[in-house]
mmCIF file of C-alpha atoms in Angstrom:
data_model
loop_
_atom_site.group_PDB
_atom_site.id
_atom_site.type_symbol
_atom_site.label_atom_id
_atom_site.label_comp_id
_atom_site.label_asym_id
_atom_site.label_seq_id
_atom_site.Cartn_x
_atom_site.Cartn_y
_atom_site.Cartn_z
ATOM 1 C CA UNK A 1 -109.999 143.695 -16.153
ATOM 2 C CA UNK A 2 -112.901 142.426 -14.103
ATOM 3 C CA UNK A 3 -114.894 142.736 -17.344
ATOM 4 C CA UNK A 4 -112.639 140.819 -19.498
ATOM 5 C CA UNK A 5 -112.595 138.045 -16.923
ATOM 6 C CA UNK A 6 -116.562 138.214 -16.395
ATOM 7 C CA UNK A 7 -116.652 137.378 -20.098
ATOM 8 C CA UNK A 8 -114.253 134.572 -20.136
ATOM 9 C CA UNK A 9 -116.533 132.547 -17.028
ATOM 10 C CA UNK A 10 -114.562 133.919 -14.155
ATOM 11 C CA UNK A 11 -117.038 134.386 -11.286
ATOM 12 C CA UNK A 12 -116.192 137.014 -9.132
ATOM 13 C CA UNK A 13 -116.360 135.737 -5.146
ATOM 14 C CA UNK A 14 -116.347 138.996 -3.443
ATOM 15 C CA UNK A 15 -119.047 141.952 -3.633
ATOM 16 C CA UNK A 16 -119.748 143.843 -7.125
ATOM 17 C CA UNK A 17 -117.627 146.360 -8.486
ATOM 18 C CA UNK A 18 -118.167 149.857 -6.525
ATOM 19 C CA UNK A 19 -116.884 153.480 -6.580
ATOM 20 C CA UNK A 20 -117.272 155.126 -3.155
ATOM 21 C CA UNK A 21 -115.979 158.508 -2.269
ATOM 22 C CA UNK A 22 -116.823 158.054 1.221
ATOM 23 C CA UNK A 23 -113.434 156.505 2.782
ATOM 24 C CA UNK A 24 -115.421 155.098 5.890
ATOM 25 C CA UNK A 25 -117.958 153.358 3.854
ATOM 26 C CA UNK A 26 -115.209 152.365 1.046
ATOM 27 C CA UNK A 27 -113.014 150.565 3.755
ATOM 28 C CA UNK A 28 -116.471 148.857 4.801
ATOM 29 C CA UNK A 29 -117.070 147.381 1.570
ATOM 30 C CA UNK A 30 -113.864 146.579 1.110
ATOM 31 C CA UNK A 31 -113.581 144.623 4.539
ATOM 32 C CA UNK A 32 -117.161 142.790 3.727
ATOM 33 C CA UNK A 33 -115.898 141.718 0.083
ATOM 34 C CA UNK A 34 -112.833 139.990 1.552
ATOM 35 C CA UNK A 35 -114.575 138.015 4.231
ATOM 36 C CA UNK A 36 -117.132 136.770 1.452
ATOM 37 C CA UNK A 37 -114.018 135.915 -0.689
ATOM 38 C CA UNK A 38 -112.668 133.937 2.325
ATOM 39 C CA UNK A 39 -115.950 131.886 2.661
ATOM 40 C CA UNK A 40 -116.520 131.301 -0.880
ATOM 41 C CA UNK A 41 -112.987 129.658 -1.572
ATOM 42 C CA UNK A 42 -112.910 126.291 -2.337
ATOM 43 C CA UNK A 43 -110.136 123.336 -2.786
ATOM 44 C CA UNK A 44 -108.531 123.914 -6.318
ATOM 45 C CA UNK A 45 -109.731 127.411 -6.897
ATOM 46 C CA UNK A 46 -107.372 130.042 -8.732
ATOM 47 C CA UNK A 47 -107.770 133.346 -7.498
ATOM 48 C CA UNK A 48 -106.986 136.369 -9.403
ATOM 49 C CA UNK A 49 -105.880 139.545 -7.564
ATOM 50 C CA UNK A 50 -105.688 142.667 -8.422
ATOM 51 C CA UNK A 51 -102.378 144.541 -7.010
ATOM 52 C CA UNK A 52 -102.030 146.551 -4.990
ATOM 53 C CA UNK A 53 -104.727 145.342 -2.638
ATOM 54 C CA UNK A 54 -102.736 147.099 0.538
ATOM 55 C CA UNK A 55 -103.679 145.666 3.617
ATOM 56 C CA UNK A 56 -105.334 142.614 2.853
ATOM 57 C CA UNK A 57 -103.082 141.113 0.104
ATOM 58 C CA UNK A 58 -100.785 138.833 1.931
ATOM 59 C CA UNK A 59 -104.059 137.850 4.397
ATOM 60 C CA UNK A 60 -106.189 136.679 1.281
ATOM 61 C CA UNK A 61 -103.109 135.007 -0.226
ATOM 62 C CA UNK A 62 -102.746 132.929 3.178
ATOM 63 C CA UNK A 63 -106.092 132.109 3.321
ATOM 64 C CA UNK A 64 -106.453 130.839 -0.184
ATOM 65 C CA UNK A 65 -103.374 128.617 0.485
ATOM 66 C CA UNK A 66 -104.983 127.548 3.366
ATOM 67 C CA UNK A 67 -108.025 126.195 1.546
ATOM 68 C CA UNK A 68 -105.880 124.653 -0.738
ATOM 69 C CA UNK A 69 -106.285 127.563 -3.496
ATOM 70 C CA UNK A 70 -103.679 129.294 -5.640
ATOM 71 C CA UNK A 71 -102.967 132.910 -6.422
ATOM 72 C CA UNK A 72 -102.383 134.741 -9.744
ATOM 73 C CA UNK A 73 -101.529 138.500 -9.176
ATOM 74 C CA UNK A 74 -102.234 141.235 -11.618
ATOM 75 C CA UNK A 75 -99.852 143.723 -10.981
ATOM 76 C CA UNK A 76 -101.121 147.532 -11.822
ATOM 77 C CA UNK A 77 -98.885 149.691 -9.712
ATOM 78 C CA UNK A 78 -95.659 148.969 -7.619
ATOM 79 C CA UNK A 79 -95.636 151.072 -4.482
ATOM 80 C CA UNK A 80 -92.148 150.977 -3.865
ATOM 81 C CA UNK A 81 -91.313 152.951 -7.160
ATOM 82 C CA UNK A 82 -93.778 156.147 -7.673
ATOM 83 C CA UNK A 83 -95.548 156.285 -4.445
ATOM 84 C CA UNK A 84 -92.867 155.148 -2.141
ATOM 85 C CA UNK A 85 -95.068 153.623 0.115
ATOM 86 C CA UNK A 86 -93.357 150.370 0.752
ATOM 87 C CA UNK A 87 -89.733 149.529 0.803
ATOM 88 C CA UNK A 88 -88.237 147.321 -2.158
ATOM 89 C CA UNK A 89 -88.014 144.215 0.594
ATOM 90 C CA UNK A 90 -91.428 144.738 1.449
ATOM 91 C CA UNK A 91 -92.992 144.813 -1.501
ATOM 92 C CA UNK A 92 -91.209 141.724 -2.772
ATOM 93 C CA UNK A 93 -92.007 139.746 0.618
ATOM 94 C CA UNK A 94 -95.809 140.874 -0.392
ATOM 95 C CA UNK A 95 -95.562 139.484 -3.901
ATOM 96 C CA UNK A 96 -93.736 135.975 -2.909
ATOM 97 C CA UNK A 97 -97.063 135.015 -1.413
ATOM 98 C CA UNK A 98 -98.561 134.665 -5.035
ATOM 99 C CA UNK A 99 -98.257 131.568 -7.203
ATOM 100 C CA UNK A 100 -97.946 133.419 -10.418
ATOM 101 C CA UNK A 101 -97.328 137.124 -11.310
ATOM 102 C CA UNK A 102 -98.618 139.193 -14.269
ATOM 103 C CA UNK A 103 -96.545 141.930 -14.699
ATOM 104 C CA UNK A 104 -97.068 144.913 -16.883
ATOM 105 C CA UNK A 105 -93.970 144.466 -19.073
ATOM 106 C CA UNK A 106 -90.997 142.319 -19.599
ATOM 107 C CA UNK A 107 -88.836 145.330 -17.897
ATOM 108 C CA UNK A 108 -90.980 144.969 -14.754
ATOM 109 C CA UNK A 109 -90.278 141.047 -14.719
ATOM 110 C CA UNK A 110 -86.469 141.650 -15.003
ATOM 111 C CA UNK A 111 -86.595 144.355 -12.203
ATOM 112 C CA UNK A 112 -88.610 142.002 -9.727
ATOM 113 C CA UNK A 113 -86.215 138.950 -10.472
ATOM 114 C CA UNK A 114 -83.409 141.337 -10.057
ATOM 115 C CA UNK A 115 -84.949 142.005 -6.707
ATOM 116 C CA UNK A 116 -85.121 138.482 -5.668
ATOM 117 C CA UNK A 117 -88.653 137.839 -6.383
ATOM 118 C CA UNK A 118 -88.619 134.249 -7.998
ATOM 119 C CA UNK A 119 -92.072 133.632 -8.226
ATOM 120 C CA UNK A 120 -93.267 132.440 -12.375
ATOM 121 C CA UNK A 121 -94.058 135.594 -14.420
ATOM 122 C CA UNK A 122 -95.701 136.570 -17.302
ATOM 123 C CA UNK A 123 -95.850 139.881 -18.986
ATOM 124 C CA UNK A 124 -99.449 141.393 -19.983
ATOM 125 C CA UNK A 125 -97.375 143.793 -22.555
ATOM 126 C CA UNK A 126 -99.738 146.527 -23.098
ATOM 127 C CA UNK A 127 -103.207 147.455 -21.195
ATOM 128 C CA UNK A 128 -106.276 146.393 -23.206
ATOM 129 C CA UNK A 129 -108.755 149.174 -23.210
ATOM 130 C CA UNK A 130 -112.621 148.547 -23.448
ATOM 131 C CA UNK A 131 -114.746 151.086 -25.090
ATOM 132 C CA UNK A 132 -117.790 151.034 -27.532
ATOM 133 C CA UNK A 133 -116.346 154.302 -28.999
ATOM 134 C CA UNK A 134 -115.017 154.328 -32.429
ATOM 135 C CA UNK A 135 -112.220 156.138 -33.859
ATOM 136 C CA UNK A 136 -112.797 158.057 -37.079
ATOM 137 C CA UNK A 137 -109.560 158.608 -39.308
ATOM 138 C CA UNK A 138 -110.420 161.693 -41.461
ATOM 139 C CA UNK A 139 -107.933 163.408 -40.969
ATOM 140 C CA UNK A 140 -105.057 163.750 -43.667
ATOM 141 C CA UNK A 141 -101.473 164.307 -42.239
ATOM 142 C CA UNK A 142 -100.034 167.617 -43.070
ATOM 143 C CA UNK A 143 -96.278 169.138 -43.122
ATOM 144 C CA UNK A 144 -96.588 170.242 -39.381
ATOM 145 C CA UNK A 145 -97.638 167.466 -37.492
ATOM 146 C CA UNK A 146 -100.214 167.898 -34.284
ATOM 147 C CA UNK A 147 -99.185 165.812 -31.456
ATOM 148 C CA UNK A 148 -101.831 164.927 -28.989
ATOM 149 C CA UNK A 149 -101.318 164.691 -25.093
ATOM 150 C CA UNK A 150 -104.074 163.843 -22.716
ATOM 151 C CA UNK A 151 -103.937 162.745 -19.019
ATOM 152 C CA UNK A 152 -103.463 164.282 -15.546
ATOM 153 C CA UNK A 153 -101.996 167.482 -16.487
ATOM 154 C CA UNK A 154 -100.826 168.686 -12.711
ATOM 155 C CA UNK A 155 -97.322 170.220 -13.195
ATOM 156 C CA UNK A 156 -95.876 167.898 -10.382
ATOM 157 C CA UNK A 157 -96.421 164.876 -13.108
ATOM 158 C CA UNK A 158 -95.791 166.986 -16.191
ATOM 159 C CA UNK A 159 -93.468 169.935 -15.696
ATOM 160 C CA UNK A 160 -92.294 169.673 -19.232
ATOM 161 C CA UNK A 161 -95.695 170.982 -20.659
ATOM 162 C CA UNK A 162 -94.480 174.435 -19.172
ATOM 163 C CA UNK A 163 -90.985 174.206 -20.535
ATOM 164 C CA UNK A 164 -91.885 173.568 -24.263
ATOM 165 C CA UNK A 165 -92.157 177.257 -24.960
ATOM 166 C CA UNK A 166 -88.164 177.478 -24.795
ATOM 167 C CA UNK A 167 -88.213 174.563 -27.635
ATOM 168 C CA UNK A 168 -88.214 175.805 -30.656
ATOM 169 C CA UNK A 169 -90.375 173.522 -33.187
ATOM 170 C CA UNK A 170 -92.616 172.912 -36.183
ATOM 171 C CA UNK A 171 -95.077 170.478 -34.545
ATOM 172 C CA UNK A 172 -98.232 171.514 -32.914
ATOM 173 C CA UNK A 173 -99.009 170.181 -29.139
ATOM 174 C CA UNK A 174 -102.587 169.618 -28.427
ATOM 175 C CA UNK A 175 -103.554 168.800 -25.034
ATOM 176 C CA UNK A 176 -106.573 167.391 -23.120
ATOM 177 C CA UNK A 177 -107.036 166.769 -19.144
ATOM 178 C CA UNK A 178 -107.999 168.829 -16.094
ATOM 179 C CA UNK A 179 -105.366 170.280 -14.002
ATOM 180 C CA UNK A 180 -103.673 172.095 -16.770
ATOM 181 C CA UNK A 181 -102.331 175.726 -15.683
ATOM 182 C CA UNK A 182 -102.711 177.607 -19.571
ATOM 183 C CA UNK A 183 -102.028 180.866 -18.661
ATOM 184 C CA UNK A 184 -98.279 179.788 -17.769
ATOM 185 C CA UNK A 185 -97.820 179.254 -21.723
ATOM 186 C CA UNK A 186 -96.824 182.539 -23.527
ATOM 187 C CA UNK A 187 -96.271 180.833 -26.915
ATOM 188 C CA UNK A 188 -99.434 179.739 -28.332
ATOM 189 C CA UNK A 189 -98.636 179.241 -32.100
ATOM 190 C CA UNK A 190 -97.877 175.897 -31.443
ATOM 191 C CA UNK A 191 -99.868 175.065 -28.618
ATOM 192 C CA UNK A 192 -103.664 174.548 -27.658
ATOM 193 C CA UNK A 193 -105.177 173.844 -24.670
ATOM 194 C CA UNK A 194 -108.793 171.688 -25.122
ATOM 195 C CA UNK A 195 -109.933 170.972 -21.379
ATOM 196 C CA UNK A 196 -111.217 167.752 -20.307
ATOM 197 C CA UNK A 197 -113.031 165.402 -22.295
ATOM 198 C CA UNK A 198 -114.189 161.812 -21.416
ATOM 199 C CA UNK A 199 -111.885 158.676 -22.978
ATOM 200 C CA UNK A 200 -115.387 157.530 -25.086
ATOM 201 C CA UNK A 201 -115.542 161.382 -26.375
ATOM 202 C CA UNK A 202 -111.542 161.433 -26.993
ATOM 203 C CA UNK A 203 -111.813 158.423 -29.018
ATOM 204 C CA UNK A 204 -114.651 159.737 -31.133
ATOM 205 C CA UNK A 205 -113.787 163.026 -31.747
ATOM 206 C CA UNK A 206 -109.856 163.724 -31.678
ATOM 207 C CA UNK A 207 -108.319 165.108 -34.406
ATOM 208 C CA UNK A 208 -104.452 164.883 -34.580
ATOM 209 C CA UNK A 209 -101.215 162.710 -35.844
ATOM 210 C CA UNK A 210 -99.543 161.377 -32.981
ATOM 211 C CA UNK A 211 -100.181 160.686 -29.186
ATOM 212 C CA UNK A 212 -97.159 161.519 -27.072
ATOM 213 C CA UNK A 213 -95.930 159.215 -24.080
ATOM 214 C CA UNK A 214 -93.818 161.539 -21.959
ATOM 215 C CA UNK A 215 -93.728 162.169 -18.157
ATOM 216 C CA UNK A 216 -91.389 164.227 -16.063
ATOM 217 C CA UNK A 217 -89.709 167.281 -15.304
ATOM 218 C CA UNK A 218 -87.838 167.882 -18.643
ATOM 219 C CA UNK A 219 -88.691 167.872 -22.465
ATOM 220 C CA UNK A 220 -84.766 166.648 -22.951
ATOM 221 C CA UNK A 221 -85.276 163.303 -21.191
ATOM 222 C CA UNK A 222 -88.071 161.618 -18.950
ATOM 223 C CA UNK A 223 -86.742 162.404 -15.154
ATOM 224 C CA UNK A 224 -88.395 162.741 -11.861
ATOM 225 C CA UNK A 225 -90.333 159.960 -10.309
ATOM 226 C CA UNK A 226 -93.297 160.168 -12.791
ATOM 227 C CA UNK A 227 -90.638 160.093 -15.599
ATOM 228 C CA UNK A 228 -88.018 157.506 -14.408
ATOM 229 C CA UNK A 229 -90.919 155.140 -13.614
ATOM 230 C CA UNK A 230 -91.864 155.026 -17.478
ATOM 231 C CA UNK A 231 -88.961 152.060 -17.676
ATOM 232 C CA UNK A 232 -91.291 149.963 -15.823
ATOM 233 C CA UNK A 233 -94.704 151.081 -15.822
ATOM 234 C CA UNK A 234 -97.493 150.879 -18.525
ATOM 235 C CA UNK A 235 -99.294 154.331 -18.811
ATOM 236 C CA UNK A 236 -103.205 153.801 -19.691
ATOM 237 C CA UNK A 237 -102.766 156.913 -22.219
ATOM 238 C CA UNK A 238 -100.657 154.626 -24.611
ATOM 239 C CA UNK A 239 -103.979 152.453 -24.708
ATOM 240 C CA UNK A 240 -105.944 155.246 -24.951
ATOM 241 C CA UNK A 241 -104.037 156.717 -28.504
ATOM 242 C CA UNK A 242 -103.958 153.359 -29.758
ATOM 243 C CA UNK A 243 -108.025 153.423 -29.284
ATOM 244 C CA UNK A 244 -107.780 156.881 -31.070
ATOM 245 C CA UNK A 245 -105.828 155.558 -33.816
ATOM 246 C CA UNK A 246 -103.241 157.670 -33.246
ATOM 247 C CA UNK A 247 -99.342 156.164 -33.543
ATOM 248 C CA UNK A 248 -97.288 156.804 -30.477
ATOM 249 C CA UNK A 249 -94.466 159.027 -29.681
ATOM 250 C CA UNK A 250 -92.604 157.467 -26.757
ATOM 251 C CA UNK A 251 -89.244 158.037 -24.686
ATOM 252 C CA UNK A 252 -86.612 155.356 -25.914
ATOM 253 C CA UNK A 253 -86.145 153.955 -22.568
ATOM 254 C CA UNK A 254 -89.712 153.525 -21.616
ATOM 255 C CA UNK A 255 -90.817 150.039 -21.189
ATOM 256 C CA UNK A 256 -93.331 150.174 -23.999
ATOM 257 C CA UNK A 257 -90.738 151.108 -26.610
ATOM 258 C CA UNK A 258 -90.023 147.808 -27.573
ATOM 259 C CA UNK A 259 -93.526 147.102 -27.925
ATOM 260 C CA UNK A 260 -93.986 150.301 -29.937
ATOM 261 C CA UNK A 261 -90.986 149.296 -32.352
ATOM 262 C CA UNK A 262 -91.905 145.569 -32.665
ATOM 263 C CA UNK A 263 -95.665 146.377 -33.412
ATOM 264 C CA UNK A 264 -94.677 149.465 -36.019
ATOM 265 C CA UNK A 265 -97.070 151.643 -33.864
ATOM 266 C CA UNK A 266 -94.628 154.830 -33.611
ATOM 267 C CA UNK A 267 -91.654 156.512 -32.756
ATOM 268 C CA UNK A 268 -89.301 155.950 -30.298
ATOM 269 C CA UNK A 269 -87.229 159.368 -29.163
ATOM 270 C CA UNK A 270 -84.656 160.148 -26.546
ATOM 271 C CA UNK A 271 -85.745 163.827 -26.398
ATOM 272 C CA UNK A 272 -87.924 166.071 -27.717
ATOM 273 C CA UNK A 273 -85.644 168.186 -29.137
ATOM 274 C CA UNK A 274 -85.309 165.490 -31.489
ATOM 275 C CA UNK A 275 -88.844 165.411 -32.647
ATOM 276 C CA UNK A 276 -88.664 168.038 -35.478
ATOM 277 C CA UNK A 277 -85.934 166.269 -37.590
ATOM 278 C CA UNK A 278 -87.708 162.995 -36.830
ATOM 279 C CA UNK A 279 -90.771 164.217 -37.962
ATOM 280 C CA UNK A 280 -89.168 166.068 -41.278
ATOM 281 C CA UNK A 281 -87.640 162.498 -42.436
ATOM 282 C CA UNK A 282 -90.954 160.617 -41.977
ATOM 283 C CA UNK A 283 -92.639 159.734 -45.323
ATOM 284 C CA UNK A 284 -96.129 159.569 -45.823
ATOM 285 C CA UNK A 285 -96.171 155.711 -46.870
ATOM 286 C CA UNK A 286 -94.066 154.873 -43.289
ATOM 287 C CA UNK A 287 -96.760 157.065 -41.482
ATOM 288 C CA UNK A 288 -99.696 155.190 -43.184
ATOM 289 C CA UNK A 289 -98.188 151.934 -42.292
ATOM 290 C CA UNK A 290 -98.071 152.784 -38.644
ATOM 291 C CA UNK A 291 -101.468 153.709 -38.688
ATOM 292 C CA UNK A 292 -102.880 150.243 -40.108
ATOM 293 C CA UNK A 293 -100.686 148.698 -37.392
ATOM 294 C CA UNK A 294 -102.209 150.830 -34.712
ATOM 295 C CA UNK A 295 -105.589 149.860 -36.265
ATOM 296 C CA UNK A 296 -104.587 146.405 -35.804
ATOM 297 C CA UNK A 297 -103.712 146.626 -32.122
ATOM 298 C CA UNK A 298 -106.524 148.688 -31.673
ATOM 299 C CA UNK A 299 -109.248 145.914 -32.396
ATOM 300 C CA UNK A 300 -107.128 143.716 -30.137
ATOM 301 C CA UNK A 301 -107.393 146.049 -27.116
ATOM 302 C CA UNK A 302 -111.349 146.674 -27.984
ATOM 303 C CA UNK A 303 -111.382 142.785 -27.327
ATOM 304 C CA UNK A 304 -108.988 142.307 -24.199
ATOM 305 C CA UNK A 305 -106.591 140.074 -26.229
ATOM 306 C CA UNK A 306 -103.489 140.906 -24.059
ATOM 307 C CA UNK A 307 -104.972 140.108 -20.763
ATOM 308 C CA UNK A 308 -106.907 137.200 -22.071
ATOM 309 C CA UNK A 309 -103.653 136.072 -23.292
ATOM 310 C CA UNK A 310 -102.052 136.461 -19.940
ATOM 311 C CA UNK A 311 -104.370 134.903 -18.002
ATOM 312 C CA UNK A 312 -104.316 132.030 -20.615
ATOM 313 C CA UNK A 313 -100.464 131.942 -19.776
ATOM 314 C CA UNK A 314 -100.834 132.071 -16.326
ATOM 315 C CA UNK A 315 -103.266 128.949 -16.019
ATOM 316 C CA UNK A 316 -101.250 126.967 -18.130
ATOM 317 C CA UNK A 317 -97.867 127.700 -15.913
ATOM 318 C CA UNK A 318 -100.158 126.470 -12.800
ATOM 319 C CA UNK A 319 -101.652 123.401 -14.530
ATOM 320 C CA UNK A 320 -97.870 122.060 -15.325
#
């Protein structure tokens, strides 16, 4: 997000981006950056804040308003949902300090509105994904499709992966990431674990037919904190799959399901139990059309199209 803003001519009035593993040093860097922001703000400025910003968010908003500025908040995550770090009223009270909210999707916007957050809103739709890597579309689909699943693989988040042994199926699941306990999988005929690859490596080398967007405890539906959060969240893996030129398989009730349908970039299902039948009815021409659509969206993600549009809408709203 910062790189896209930099390319658009926005100025970083805090410290340069940094990754710090030392919590004390990281706290000092963040504090100094906040102080620098406060001194650099001028009347009429529009400050873009990436949320959550924990304890600094309300203070920064108040200072910006006192100095005659306005606030655009880009929401990455809601603490009152998955991590339960805030109560819902606490989070809504924080977000009310903003002049405009860029939410992840329309479902998140509607939920915030229903909770009494009446700040003007616009949605990102899907995360952009900047990468210099290019996907190679050399694979021809076969009757037994290969479905890719990538990401954090600990059982707390993805327990369904360990339950798939008991699901009769013809599609092959190919898994990438850290934290997977492969020795817990007994049936290996339709399963392979490939370890961890960086995002760029995955984009340029992955071979498969679909990318799976699924979280939680069950292959029957997305349940548990992580699974249910798909109704409001935009998983980064969606954009990674698109950059890999993989059509998507996504839970019907996920917030991004409507985007997948509108853009024709994948399949929406209620349960992984349905997938064999759905794939068996998929024609070669329908699949190729999905691939073409995925390629079009991938080009947009590589250019920061969606965040650029969301920022433009936000600035337009605040300028009215």
